[in-house]
C-alpha atoms as a PDB file:
ATOM      1  CA  ASN A   1     132.288  57.616 108.426  1.00  0.00           C
ATOM      2  CA  GLY A   2     129.018  58.459 110.188  1.00  0.00           C
ATOM      3  CA  LEU A   3     130.485  57.375 113.483  1.00  0.00           C
ATOM      4  CA  LEU A   4     133.534  59.569 113.009  1.00  0.00           C
ATOM      5  CA  SER A   5     131.327  62.509 112.119  1.00  0.00           C
ATOM      6  CA  ALA A   6     129.211  61.955 115.220  1.00  0.00           C
ATOM      7  CA  VAL A   7     132.329  61.805 117.438  1.00  0.00           C
ATOM      8  CA  ASN A   8     133.612  65.014 115.868  1.00  0.00           C
ATOM      9  CA  GLN A   9     130.295  66.708 116.534  1.00  0.00           C
ATOM     10  CA  VAL A  10     130.356  65.616 120.204  1.00  0.00           C
ATOM     11  CA  TRP A  11     133.885  67.007 120.660  1.00  0.00           C
ATOM     12  CA  SER A  12     132.904  70.166 118.834  1.00  0.00           C
ATOM     13  CA  VAL A  13     129.899  70.700 121.113  1.00  0.00           C
ATOM     14  CA  ALA A  14     131.975  69.833 124.204  1.00  0.00           C
ATOM     15  CA  ALA A  15     134.679  72.303 123.212  1.00  0.00           C
ATOM     16  CA  ALA A  16     132.093  75.034 122.597  1.00  0.00           C
ATOM     17  CA  GLY A  17     130.465  74.278 125.940  1.00  0.00           C
ATOM     18  CA  THR A  18     133.705  74.521 127.872  1.00  0.00           C
ATOM     19  CA  GLU A  19     134.456  77.796 126.154  1.00  0.00           C
ATOM     20  CA  VAL A  20     131.448  79.288 127.971  1.00  0.00           C
ATOM     21  CA  PHE A  21     132.468  77.761 131.305  1.00  0.00           C
ATOM     22  CA  TYR A  22     136.200  78.373 131.036  1.00  0.00           C
ATOM     23  CA  ASP A  23     137.209  81.804 129.840  1.00  0.00           C
ATOM     24  CA  GLY A  24     140.572  82.000 131.562  1.00  0.00           C
ATOM     25  CA  GLY A  25     139.189  84.281 134.302  1.00  0.00           C
ATOM     26  CA  ALA A  26     138.179  87.047 131.875  1.00  0.00           C
ATOM     27  CA  ARG A  27     134.659  87.365 133.289  1.00  0.00           C
ATOM     28  CA  ALA A  28     135.931  87.436 136.868  1.00  0.00           C
ATOM     29  CA  ALA A  29     138.515  90.093 135.928  1.00  0.00           C
ATOM     30  CA  ALA A  30     135.867  92.153 134.132  1.00  0.00           C
ATOM     31  CA  LEU A  31     133.661  91.921 137.230  1.00  0.00           C
ATOM     32  CA  ARG A  32     136.538  93.052 139.480  1.00  0.00           C
ATOM     33  CA  ILE A  33     137.249  95.987 137.157  1.00  0.00           C
ATOM     34  CA  THR A  34     133.581  96.982 137.159  1.00  0.00           C
ATOM     35  CA  ARG A  35     133.398  96.781 140.957  1.00  0.00           C
ATOM     36  CA  ALA A  36     136.600  98.816 141.317  1.00  0.00           C
ATOM     37  CA  ALA A  37     135.204 101.486 138.969  1.00  0.00           C
ATOM     38  CA  TYR A  38     131.981 101.545 140.999  1.00  0.00           C
ATOM     39  CA  ASP A  39     133.893 101.881 144.269  1.00  0.00           C
ATOM     40  CA  ALA A  40     135.952 104.724 142.791  1.00  0.00           C
ATOM     41  CA  SER A  41     132.759 106.469 141.639  1.00  0.00           C
ATOM     42  CA  VAL A  42     131.208 106.127 145.102  1.00  0.00           C
ATOM     43  CA  ALA A  43     134.369 107.476 146.750  1.00  0.00           C
ATOM     44  CA  ASN A  44     134.454 110.413 144.312  1.00  0.00           C
ATOM     45  CA  TYR A  45     130.776 111.142 144.988  1.00  0.00           C
ATOM     46  CA  ARG A  46     131.324 111.069 148.745  1.00  0.00           C
ATOM     47  CA  GLN A  47     134.317 113.385 148.436  1.00  0.00           C
ATOM     48  CA  THR A  48     132.263 115.794 146.315  1.00  0.00           C
ATOM     49  CA  VAL A  49     129.420 115.788 148.841  1.00  0.00           C
ATOM     50  CA  LEU A  50     131.829 116.348 151.742  1.00  0.00           C
ATOM     51  CA  ALA A  51     133.502 119.232 149.902  1.00  0.00           C
ATOM     52  CA  ALA A  52     130.110 120.786 149.157  1.00  0.00           C
ATOM     53  CA  LEU A  53     129.065 120.489 152.804  1.00  0.00           C
ATOM     54  CA  GLN A  54     132.349 122.055 153.923  1.00  0.00           C
ATOM     55  CA  ASP A  55     131.871 124.932 151.465  1.00  0.00           C
ATOM     56  CA  ALA A  56     128.312 125.463 152.698  1.00  0.00           C
ATOM     57  CA  GLU A  57     129.415 125.443 156.348  1.00  0.00           C
ATOM     58  CA  THR A  58     132.231 127.895 155.609  1.00  0.00           C
ATOM     59  CA  SER A  59     129.897 130.211 153.706  1.00  0.00           C
ATOM     60  CA  LEU A  60     127.314 130.122 156.490  1.00  0.00           C
ATOM     61  CA  SER A  61     129.976 130.907 159.093  1.00  0.00           C
ATOM     62  CA  ARG A  62     131.263 133.828 157.029  1.00  0.00           C
ATOM     63  CA  PHE A  63     127.708 135.060 156.473  1.00  0.00           C
ATOM     64  CA  ALA A  64     126.988 134.953 160.222  1.00  0.00           C
ATOM     65  CA  ALA A  65     130.204 136.835 160.990  1.00  0.00           C
ATOM     66  CA  THR A  66     129.319 139.470 158.397  1.00  0.00           C
ATOM     67  CA  ARG A  67     125.842 139.861 159.882  1.00  0.00           C
ATOM     68  CA  ARG A  68     127.316 140.339 163.355  1.00  0.00           C
ATOM     69  CA  GLN A  69     129.752 142.934 162.021  1.00  0.00           C
ATOM     70  CA  LEU A  70     126.954 144.805 160.240  1.00  0.00           C
ATOM     71  CA  ALA A  71     124.833 144.742 163.399  1.00  0.00           C
ATOM     72  CA  ARG A  72     127.711 146.178 165.456  1.00  0.00           C
ATOM     73  CA  LEU A  73     128.297 148.918 162.880  1.00  0.00           C
ATOM     74  CA  ALA A  74     124.569 149.775 162.779  1.00  0.00           C
ATOM     75  CA  SER A  75     124.472 149.961 166.567  1.00  0.00           C
ATOM     76  CA  ALA A  76     127.570 152.176 166.663  1.00  0.00           C
ATOM     77  CA  GLU A  77     126.087 154.422 163.976  1.00  0.00           C
ATOM     78  CA  GLN A  78     122.846 154.804 165.964  1.00  0.00           C
ATOM     79  CA  SER A  79     124.819 155.581 169.128  1.00  0.00           C
ATOM     80  CA  ALA A  80     126.817 158.218 167.275  1.00  0.00           C
ATOM     81  CA  SER A  81     123.600 159.788 165.963  1.00  0.00           C
ATOM     82  CA  ARG A  82     122.174 159.946 169.486  1.00  0.00           C
ATOM     83  CA  ALA A  83     125.439 161.427 170.785  1.00  0.00           C
ATOM     84  CA  ALA A  84     125.396 164.064 168.046  1.00  0.00           C
ATOM     85  CA  ALA A  85     121.791 165.008 168.850  1.00  0.00           C
ATOM     86  CA  LEU A  86     122.546 165.238 172.586  1.00  0.00           C
ATOM     87  CA  ASN A  87     125.676 167.277 172.003  1.00  0.00           C
ATOM     88  CA  ARG A  88     123.724 169.613 169.694  1.00  0.00           C
ATOM     89  CA  GLN A  89     121.369 170.297 172.606  1.00  0.00           C
ATOM     90  CA  ARG A  90     124.375 170.964 174.857  1.00  0.00           C
ATOM     91  CA  VAL A  91     125.810 173.411 172.317  1.00  0.00           C
ATOM     92  CA  GLU A  92     122.460 175.213 172.186  1.00  0.00           C
ATOM     93  CA  ALA A  93     122.385 175.298 175.991  1.00  0.00           C
ATOM     94  CA  GLY A  94     125.953 176.589 176.055  1.00  0.00           C
ATOM     95  CA  THR A  95     127.419 173.603 177.941  1.00  0.00           C
ATOM     96  CA  SER A  96     129.426 172.238 174.990  1.00  0.00           C
ATOM     97  CA  THR A  97     131.554 173.822 172.282  1.00  0.00           C
ATOM     98  CA  LEU A  98     131.094 173.832 168.548  1.00  0.00           C
ATOM     99  CA  ILE A  99     134.403 171.971 168.238  1.00  0.00           C
ATOM    100  CA  ASP A 100     132.977 169.162 170.355  1.00  0.00           C
ATOM    101  CA  GLN A 101     129.907 169.086 168.101  1.00  0.00           C
ATOM    102  CA  LEU A 102     132.059 168.910 164.954  1.00  0.00           C
ATOM    103  CA  ASP A 103     134.087 166.068 166.473  1.00  0.00           C
ATOM    104  CA  VAL A 104     130.938 164.095 167.337  1.00  0.00           C
ATOM    105  CA  GLU A 105     129.543 164.656 163.828  1.00  0.00           C
ATOM    106  CA  ARG A 106     132.885 163.604 162.290  1.00  0.00           C
ATOM    107  CA  GLN A 107     132.755 160.337 164.260  1.00  0.00           C
ATOM    108  CA  GLN A 108     129.140 159.854 163.184  1.00  0.00           C
ATOM    109  CA  GLY A 109     130.123 160.387 159.548  1.00  0.00           C
ATOM    110  CA  ILE A 110     132.991 157.914 159.766  1.00  0.00           C
ATOM    111  CA  LEU A 111     130.694 155.233 161.205  1.00  0.00           C
ATOM    112  CA  ALA A 112     128.064 155.924 158.550  1.00  0.00           C
ATOM    113  CA  VAL A 113     130.660 155.489 155.796  1.00  0.00           C
ATOM    114  CA  LEU A 114     132.039 152.287 157.352  1.00  0.00           C
ATOM    115  CA  HIS A 115     128.539 150.834 157.694  1.00  0.00           C
ATOM    116  CA  ALA A 116     127.602 151.739 154.112  1.00  0.00           C
ATOM    117  CA  ALA A 117     130.868 150.293 152.781  1.00  0.00           C
ATOM    118  CA  ALA A 118     130.369 147.042 154.690  1.00  0.00           C
ATOM    119  CA  ARG A 119     126.814 146.701 153.351  1.00  0.00           C
ATOM    120  CA  ALA A 120     127.967 147.420 149.784  1.00  0.00           C
ATOM    121  CA  THR A 121     130.852 144.967 150.017  1.00  0.00           C
ATOM    122  CA  ARG A 122     128.604 142.237 151.373  1.00  0.00           C
ATOM    123  CA  GLY A 123     126.028 142.845 148.663  1.00  0.00           C
ATOM    124  CA  ALA A 124     128.646 142.768 145.912  1.00  0.00           C
ATOM    125  CA  ARG A 125     130.225 139.584 147.234  1.00  0.00           C
ATOM    126  CA  CYS A 126     126.892 137.815 147.513  1.00  0.00           C
ATOM    127  CA  ALA A 127     125.801 138.923 144.038  1.00  0.00           C
ATOM    128  CA  THR A 128     128.986 137.810 142.285  1.00  0.00           C
ATOM    129  CA  GLY A 129     129.896 134.780 144.372  1.00  0.00           C
ATOM    130  CA  GLU A 130     133.219 136.466 145.130  1.00  0.00           C
ATOM    131  CA  GLU A 131     132.930 135.597 148.802  1.00  0.00           C
ATOM    132  CA  VAL A 132     133.238 131.898 147.985  1.00  0.00           C
ATOM    133  CA  ARG A 133     136.074 132.469 145.473  1.00  0.00           C
ATOM    134  CA  HIS A 134     137.889 134.747 147.937  1.00  0.00           C
ATOM    135  CA  GLN A 135     137.629 132.141 150.638  1.00  0.00           C
ATOM    136  CA  THR A 136     138.618 129.019 148.690  1.00  0.00           C
ATOM    137  CA  GLY A 137     140.627 130.446 145.811  1.00  0.00           C
ATOM    138  CA  LYS A 138     138.322 128.848 143.237  1.00  0.00           C
ATOM    139  CA  ASP A 139     134.980 129.475 141.612  1.00  0.00           C
ATOM    140  CA  GLN A 140     132.349 127.188 143.152  1.00  0.00           C
ATOM    141  CA  ARG A 141     129.734 127.922 140.495  1.00  0.00           C
ATOM    142  CA  GLN A 142     131.293 125.301 138.149  1.00  0.00           C
ATOM    143  CA  PRO A 143     132.073 121.920 139.798  1.00  0.00           C
ATOM    144  CA  GLU A 144     135.650 120.651 139.484  1.00  0.00           C
ATOM    145  CA  GLY A 145     136.316 118.178 136.737  1.00  0.00           C
ATOM    146  CA  ARG A 146     133.395 119.299 134.644  1.00  0.00           C
ATOM    147  CA  SER A 147     133.353 121.604 131.692  1.00  0.00           C
ATOM    148  CA  LYS A 148     130.501 123.445 130.075  1.00  0.00           C
END
């Protein structure tokens, strides 16, 4: 009876020991699943970083173009102011007509309004983030796939 009990204990321990060593591939499958989830997370992170870099590059390009446009408008406005002052002197000297002066001042006014509107539009877009939404069709202030 003692011998039979000892044999049963040996088989019981052997069976328990093989259970740890042989799990039907469950540990290997769990490891593959974990690695696949990690790889997917890394790929998602890389895609997010690339999208953010693209958005930043696009915004910087748009900002530079807006600055160039504002500089051209400011230069044109200054030129129109100088032209109006010179033409005023010509009117006073009698070498230009009042109609010419009104035309020069009208052009100066148009440029001043265009310059002011461009500055206001740029300021409003920067303050609200509309420039990014206008460009991409989505709000970049809240990352995709995340909720508040």
